[in-house]
Coordinates of C-alpha atoms and ligand atoms in Angstrom, one line a residue:
M1 CA 190.6 -103.4 419.0
K2 CA 188.9 -102.3 415.6
I3 CA 190.3 -98.9 413.9
G4 CA 188.4 -97.6 410.9
I5 CA 190.4 -95.5 408.6
V6 CA 189.2 -93.3 406.4
G7 CA 191.2 -91.8 403.4
L8 CA 193.1 -94.9 402.2
G9 CA 196.0 -92.9 400.4
L10 CA 199.8 -92.7 401.0
I11 CA 199.0 -92.0 405.1
G12 CA 196.2 -94.0 405.6
G13 CA 197.1 -97.2 403.7
S14 CA 200.7 -97.2 405.6
L15 CA 198.4 -96.4 408.8
G16 CA 196.2 -99.5 407.8
L17 CA 199.4 -101.9 406.7
E18 CA 201.1 -100.8 410.3
L19 CA 198.2 -101.7 412.4
R20 CA 197.4 -105.0 411.1
S21 CA 200.8 -106.4 411.7
H22 CA 199.5 -105.7 415.5
S23 CA 196.2 -107.6 415.2
W24 CA 194.5 -105.1 415.1
E25 CA 191.3 -105.1 412.8
T26 CA 190.6 -102.3 410.5
I27 CA 187.7 -101.3 408.6
G28 CA 189.1 -98.5 405.7
V29 CA 186.4 -96.2 403.8
S30 CA 186.7 -94.7 400.3
R31 CA 185.2 -92.3 398.4
S32 CA 186.1 -95.1 395.2
R33 CA 185.5 -99.1 394.9
R34 CA 188.8 -99.1 393.2
T35 CA 191.4 -97.5 396.0
C36 CA 188.9 -100.4 398.3
E37 CA 190.2 -103.0 396.2
I38 CA 193.7 -101.9 396.3
A39 CA 193.8 -101.4 399.7
L40 CA 192.3 -105.0 400.6
E41 CA 194.9 -106.8 397.6
R42 CA 197.8 -104.9 399.6
G43 CA 196.7 -106.1 402.7
A44 CA 196.2 -102.2 404.6
V45 CA 192.7 -103.1 405.8
D46 CA 190.9 -106.3 406.7
R47 CA 187.8 -105.0 405.6
A48 CA 186.9 -101.7 402.8
S49 CA 183.8 -100.0 401.8
V50 CA 182.7 -97.1 400.2
S51 CA 180.3 -96.3 403.1
L52 CA 181.1 -94.5 406.5
Q53 CA 178.2 -96.4 407.9
D54 CA 180.5 -99.8 408.5
L55 CA 182.3 -97.5 410.9
G56 CA 179.7 -97.7 413.3
V57 CA 181.3 -100.9 415.1
V58 CA 185.0 -99.4 415.3
D59 CA 186.8 -98.4 419.0
I60 CA 188.6 -95.8 417.5
V61 CA 188.6 -93.7 413.7
F62 CA 191.5 -92.0 411.9
I63 CA 190.8 -89.3 409.2
C64 CA 193.0 -89.2 406.7
T65 CA 191.6 -87.1 404.3
P66 CA 193.0 -84.1 402.5
I67 CA 192.8 -81.5 405.4
A68 CA 189.9 -79.5 403.8
A69 CA 187.8 -82.7 403.9
I70 CA 188.6 -83.7 407.8
A71 CA 186.0 -81.8 409.4
P72 CA 183.4 -82.4 406.7
T73 CA 184.4 -86.2 406.8
L74 CA 183.9 -85.8 410.6
A75 CA 180.3 -84.0 410.3
K76 CA 178.7 -86.8 408.0
L77 CA 180.3 -89.8 409.7
K78 CA 179.3 -88.3 413.6
D79 CA 175.4 -89.9 413.3
Y80 CA 176.6 -93.9 412.6
L81 CA 179.4 -93.4 415.4
A82 CA 178.6 -95.1 419.1
P83 CA 179.4 -92.2 421.5
E84 CA 182.3 -93.8 423.1
T85 CA 184.1 -93.9 419.6
I86 CA 187.4 -91.9 419.8
V87 CA 188.0 -89.9 416.5
T88 CA 191.5 -88.4 415.3
D89 CA 192.9 -87.0 412.6
V90 CA 196.3 -86.8 410.6
G91 CA 196.3 -83.9 409.3
S92 CA 199.0 -81.8 408.9
V93 CA 197.5 -78.5 410.1
K94 CA 195.9 -79.0 413.8
L95 CA 194.6 -75.4 414.5
A96 CA 191.8 -75.4 411.4
T97 CA 190.8 -78.3 412.6
T98 CA 190.4 -79.0 415.9
Q99 CA 187.9 -76.6 417.3
T100 CA 185.8 -77.5 414.3
C101 CA 186.1 -81.3 414.6
T102 CA 185.8 -80.6 418.7
S103 CA 182.3 -78.6 418.0
L104 CA 181.2 -81.9 416.5
W105 CA 182.7 -84.6 418.7
Q106 CA 183.1 -84.3 422.3
N107 CA 185.8 -87.2 421.9
F108 CA 188.6 -85.8 419.6
V109 CA 192.1 -85.7 419.2
G110 CA 193.9 -84.2 417.1
G111 CA 197.3 -85.6 415.4
H112 CA 199.7 -85.6 413.0
P113 CA 201.7 -88.5 412.4
M114 CA 205.2 -86.5 411.0
A115 CA 206.3 -88.9 408.2
G116 CA 205.7 -88.8 404.5
T117 CA 207.0 -89.5 400.8
A118 CA 206.7 -87.4 397.8
A119 CA 204.4 -90.2 396.4
Q120 CA 200.4 -90.2 397.0
G121 CA 197.6 -92.6 396.9
I122 CA 196.6 -95.9 398.2
E123 CA 200.0 -97.4 395.9
A124 CA 201.8 -95.1 397.7
A125 CA 201.1 -96.7 401.0
Q126 CA 204.0 -98.4 402.9
K127 CA 205.0 -100.3 405.9
N128 CA 207.5 -98.7 408.6
L129 CA 206.9 -95.5 407.3
F130 CA 206.1 -94.0 411.0
L131 CA 208.8 -95.7 412.2
D132 CA 210.9 -93.7 414.5
A133 CA 208.9 -90.7 413.1
P134 CA 207.6 -87.9 415.5
Y135 CA 203.9 -88.0 416.2
V136 CA 202.2 -85.3 417.6
I137 CA 199.2 -85.2 419.4
T138 CA 197.2 -81.7 420.1
P139 CA 194.6 -81.8 422.8
I140 CA 193.0 -78.9 423.9
E141 CA 191.5 -78.3 427.3
S142 CA 188.4 -80.2 426.7
T143 CA 190.2 -83.3 425.5
P144 CA 188.9 -86.1 427.4
V145 CA 191.9 -87.6 428.7
A146 CA 191.5 -91.4 428.0
A147 CA 190.7 -90.7 424.4
I148 CA 194.1 -89.0 424.6
K149 CA 196.0 -91.9 425.9
K150 CA 194.4 -94.0 423.7
V151 CA 195.7 -92.3 420.4
E152 CA 198.9 -92.0 422.0
E153 CA 199.2 -95.9 422.4
V154 CA 198.3 -96.4 418.7
A155 CA 200.8 -93.9 418.0
I156 CA 203.9 -95.6 420.2
S157 CA 202.5 -99.1 418.5
L158 CA 203.2 -97.4 415.1
G159 CA 207.2 -97.1 416.6
C160 CA 207.0 -93.1 416.4
K161 CA 208.4 -90.8 419.3
V162 CA 205.2 -89.1 420.8
Y163 CA 205.3 -85.6 421.1
F164 CA 202.2 -83.0 422.9
C165 CA 201.4 -79.0 422.6
T166 CA 198.8 -76.9 421.5
P167 CA 197.5 -77.0 417.9
E168 CA 199.0 -73.0 417.9
E169 CA 202.4 -74.4 419.0
H170 CA 202.2 -77.3 416.1
D171 CA 201.5 -74.9 413.3
R172 CA 204.2 -72.2 414.0
A173 CA 206.5 -75.3 415.0
V174 CA 205.7 -77.0 411.7
S175 CA 205.7 -73.9 409.8
W176 CA 209.7 -73.5 410.5
I177 CA 210.3 -77.3 409.7
S178 CA 207.9 -78.1 407.2
H179 CA 205.3 -76.1 405.5
L180 CA 208.4 -73.2 405.1
P181 CA 211.0 -75.6 403.3
V182 CA 207.9 -76.6 400.7
M183 CA 207.8 -73.1 399.2
V184 CA 211.5 -72.9 399.6
S185 CA 212.1 -75.9 397.7
A186 CA 209.7 -75.3 395.3
A187 CA 210.6 -71.9 394.3
L188 CA 214.6 -73.2 394.4
L189 CA 213.2 -75.6 391.5
A190 CA 211.2 -73.0 389.7
A191 CA 214.1 -70.3 389.9
S192 CA 216.2 -73.3 388.3
L193 CA 214.2 -74.3 385.7
G194 CA 213.6 -70.6 384.8
E195 CA 217.6 -71.0 383.7
T196 CA 216.7 -69.2 379.7
N197 CA 219.7 -70.9 378.6
P198 CA 218.8 -74.3 377.2
T199 CA 222.4 -75.3 376.8
V200 CA 223.4 -74.3 380.4
L201 CA 220.1 -75.6 382.1
A202 CA 220.6 -79.2 380.0
L203 CA 224.1 -78.7 381.9
A204 CA 222.3 -78.1 385.3
K205 CA 220.2 -80.8 384.8
N206 CA 223.1 -83.3 384.5
L207 CA 225.4 -82.1 387.2
A208 CA 222.4 -82.0 389.9
S209 CA 223.7 -84.0 392.5
S210 CA 223.1 -84.6 396.3
G211 CA 222.9 -81.0 397.2
F212 CA 220.3 -80.3 394.6
R213 CA 218.2 -83.5 395.4
D214 CA 218.0 -83.0 399.1
T215 CA 217.2 -79.1 398.9
S216 CA 214.5 -79.6 396.1
R217 CA 213.1 -83.0 397.5
V218 CA 210.1 -81.5 399.5
G219 CA 209.4 -78.9 396.4
G220 CA 208.6 -82.0 394.5
G221 CA 205.8 -83.0 396.5
N222 CA 202.5 -83.5 396.6
P223 CA 201.1 -80.3 395.4
E224 CA 197.7 -80.3 397.3
L225 CA 199.1 -81.2 400.1
G226 CA 201.4 -77.8 399.7
V227 CA 198.2 -75.7 398.9
M228 CA 196.5 -77.3 402.0
M229 CA 199.8 -76.0 404.2
A230 CA 199.3 -72.5 402.8
K231 CA 195.6 -72.1 403.0
Y232 CA 195.1 -73.6 406.5
N233 CA 197.9 -72.7 408.1
R234 CA 198.7 -69.4 406.1
E235 CA 199.2 -66.9 408.9
E236 CA 201.9 -69.1 410.0
V237 CA 203.3 -70.0 406.7
L238 CA 203.2 -66.0 405.6
R239 CA 205.3 -65.4 408.8
S240 CA 208.0 -67.7 408.0
L241 CA 208.1 -66.6 404.3
H242 CA 208.5 -62.7 405.5
D243 CA 211.4 -64.2 408.1
Y244 CA 213.0 -66.4 405.6
R245 CA 212.8 -63.5 403.3
E246 CA 214.6 -61.1 405.2
N247 CA 217.1 -63.4 406.0
L248 CA 217.8 -63.7 402.2
D249 CA 218.2 -60.1 401.6
E250 CA 221.0 -60.0 404.2
I251 CA 222.7 -62.6 402.3
I252 CA 222.2 -60.7 399.0
Q253 CA 222.9 -57.3 400.1
L254 CA 226.5 -59.0 401.7
I255 CA 227.3 -60.6 398.5
E256 CA 226.3 -57.7 396.8
Q257 CA 228.6 -55.7 399.1
E258 CA 231.2 -58.4 398.4
D259 CA 230.8 -58.2 403.0
W260 CA 233.0 -61.9 402.9
S261 CA 233.2 -61.8 406.5
K262 CA 230.1 -61.4 407.6
L263 CA 228.7 -63.7 404.9
A264 CA 231.5 -66.2 406.3
Q265 CA 230.2 -65.2 410.1
I266 CA 226.5 -66.2 409.2
L267 CA 227.5 -69.6 407.6
Q268 CA 229.9 -70.3 410.9
S269 CA 226.8 -69.8 413.2
T270 CA 224.1 -72.3 410.4
Q271 CA 227.3 -74.6 410.3
K272 CA 227.6 -74.7 414.2
A273 CA 223.7 -74.7 414.8
R274 CA 222.5 -77.6 412.5
P275 CA 223.1 -80.3 414.2
E276 CA 221.8 -79.3 417.5
F277 CA 218.5 -78.4 415.5
L278 CA 218.1 -81.4 414.1
S279 CA 219.8 -83.9 417.1
Ligands
NAP301 P1 196.8 -88.9 399.4 O1 197.6 -90.0 399.5 O2 196.5 -88.2 398.2 O3 195.4 -89.9 400.7 C1 194.5 -89.0 400.7 C2 193.1 -89.9 400.6 O4 191.8 -89.5 400.9 C3 193.0 -90.2 399.1 O5 193.1 -91.6 399.0 C4 191.6 -90.2 398.8 O6 190.6 -91.6 398.3 C5 191.0 -89.4 400.4 N1 190.1 -88.3 399.8 C6 190.5 -87.5 399.0 N2 189.5 -86.4 398.6 C7 188.8 -86.5 399.4 C8 187.6 -85.7 400.1 N3 187.2 -84.8 399.6 N4 186.4 -86.3 400.7 C9 187.4 -87.8 401.4 N5 188.0 -88.1 400.8 C10 188.7 -87.8 400.2 O7 197.1 -87.8 400.9 P2 197.9 -88.1 402.0 O8 199.5 -87.8 401.9 O9 197.5 -89.6 402.2 O10 197.0 -87.1 402.8 C11 196.5 -87.0 404.0 C12 196.1 -86.6 405.1 O11 197.5 -86.9 405.3 C13 196.5 -84.8 404.9 O12 195.6 -84.8 405.8 C14 198.2 -84.6 405.2 O13 197.8 -83.4 405.7 C15 198.1 -85.6 405.9 N6 199.8 -86.2 406.1 C16 200.0 -86.3 404.6 C17 201.9 -86.6 405.1 C18 202.8 -86.6 403.6 O14 203.8 -86.4 403.9 N7 202.0 -87.0 402.5 C19 202.5 -86.5 405.9 C20 201.6 -86.5 407.5 C21 200.5 -85.9 407.2 P3 189.8 -92.0 397.7 O15 189.6 -90.7 396.4 O16 189.9 -93.2 397.1 O17 188.5 -91.4 398.2

C-alpha cells in the first residue's frame, strides 16, 4: 500500500515512522523543503515533497496539518487524486471538518489517533507514539464502508485500539477528557504564576513535584493546538468549562462554609470513580 502524509509534524512524522516499519511506502508533503529534508533524514518517509501533486499515486492520504488547514488542504489536493483514493485526517476535532471534507471528497473518513506529546514539529516525531492508544474513527452515513475498513486496518497496524462513533459524540467526549483538561491545566499554571510574593513563587517552583507535573502537563503543550480545540469545538468546550466551573464553585462554597463532611463526600466519590473512569 502507498500512503501519503500531508503535514510532517509530530503526528504526521510519527505516523510515517510507524507505517514505514510495516514496509508501506510513504510519501510526505510539507510546505517547507527543510521539513522534507528532516523527515527523510529521520526515516519518517520514503519520499518527501513540497507539492501535493506527488500524492496522485497513493492509495490513502492522511492529512496531518493543524485543524484549520485540513479542509483547505483537501480542497487543493483533490484535483490530483484518483477517485478511489481514500482521504482521512487526524484532527482533534471532528464535526467541524467531517462535513466539509466529505462534501469535497466522497471517500473521506474522519479519524483521530489519541496520542501526542507537548512538543511539535518533525523533530518531535517518534516511533511507537500510537502504541496502545485509542484511535477514533468517525464515519457519517455516506462514508463508504470499504474506506472505513481501510482506515481501521491502518489504525490497527499502528497498535491502536479502534473506536467508532459519530463526529458529534467524539467532540463531546474529547471535550471532557482532552480539551477541558488543557484549559483547566492552563488556568492552573496561570493562577500559580500569578503568585505576587516572589519568595513564595520561587519556593513553589522548587517544591513542584509529581502532582503539579501531572496536573499542569497538558497546559504546557502546543498553544496552537489548544486554540484550535477551543475554536473548532467551541460549543462542547464551553459546555464542559461551565459544568467544571459549577463544580469548582460548589467546592469553594463548601470550604468557605467549612462543610468538611460534604467536601469529604465529594472527594470520596471522585476517589472511587477515578479507577473506573480510567479502566
Ligand atoms: P505539528 O507538530 O505542529 O505539525 C503540523 C504540521 O503541519 C507542521 O509540521 C507543518 O509543517 C504543517 N502545517 C502547519 N500549518 C499548515 C498549513 N496552514 N497548511 C499546511 N500545512 C501546515 O502539529 P501536530 O501536533 O502534529 O498536529 C497535527 C494534527 O494532529 C492536528 O490536526 C491536531 O489536531 C492533530 N492531533 C494532535 C495531537 C497532539 O497531541 N499533538 C494528537 C492527536 C491529533 P510545515 O510547516 O513543514 O508545512
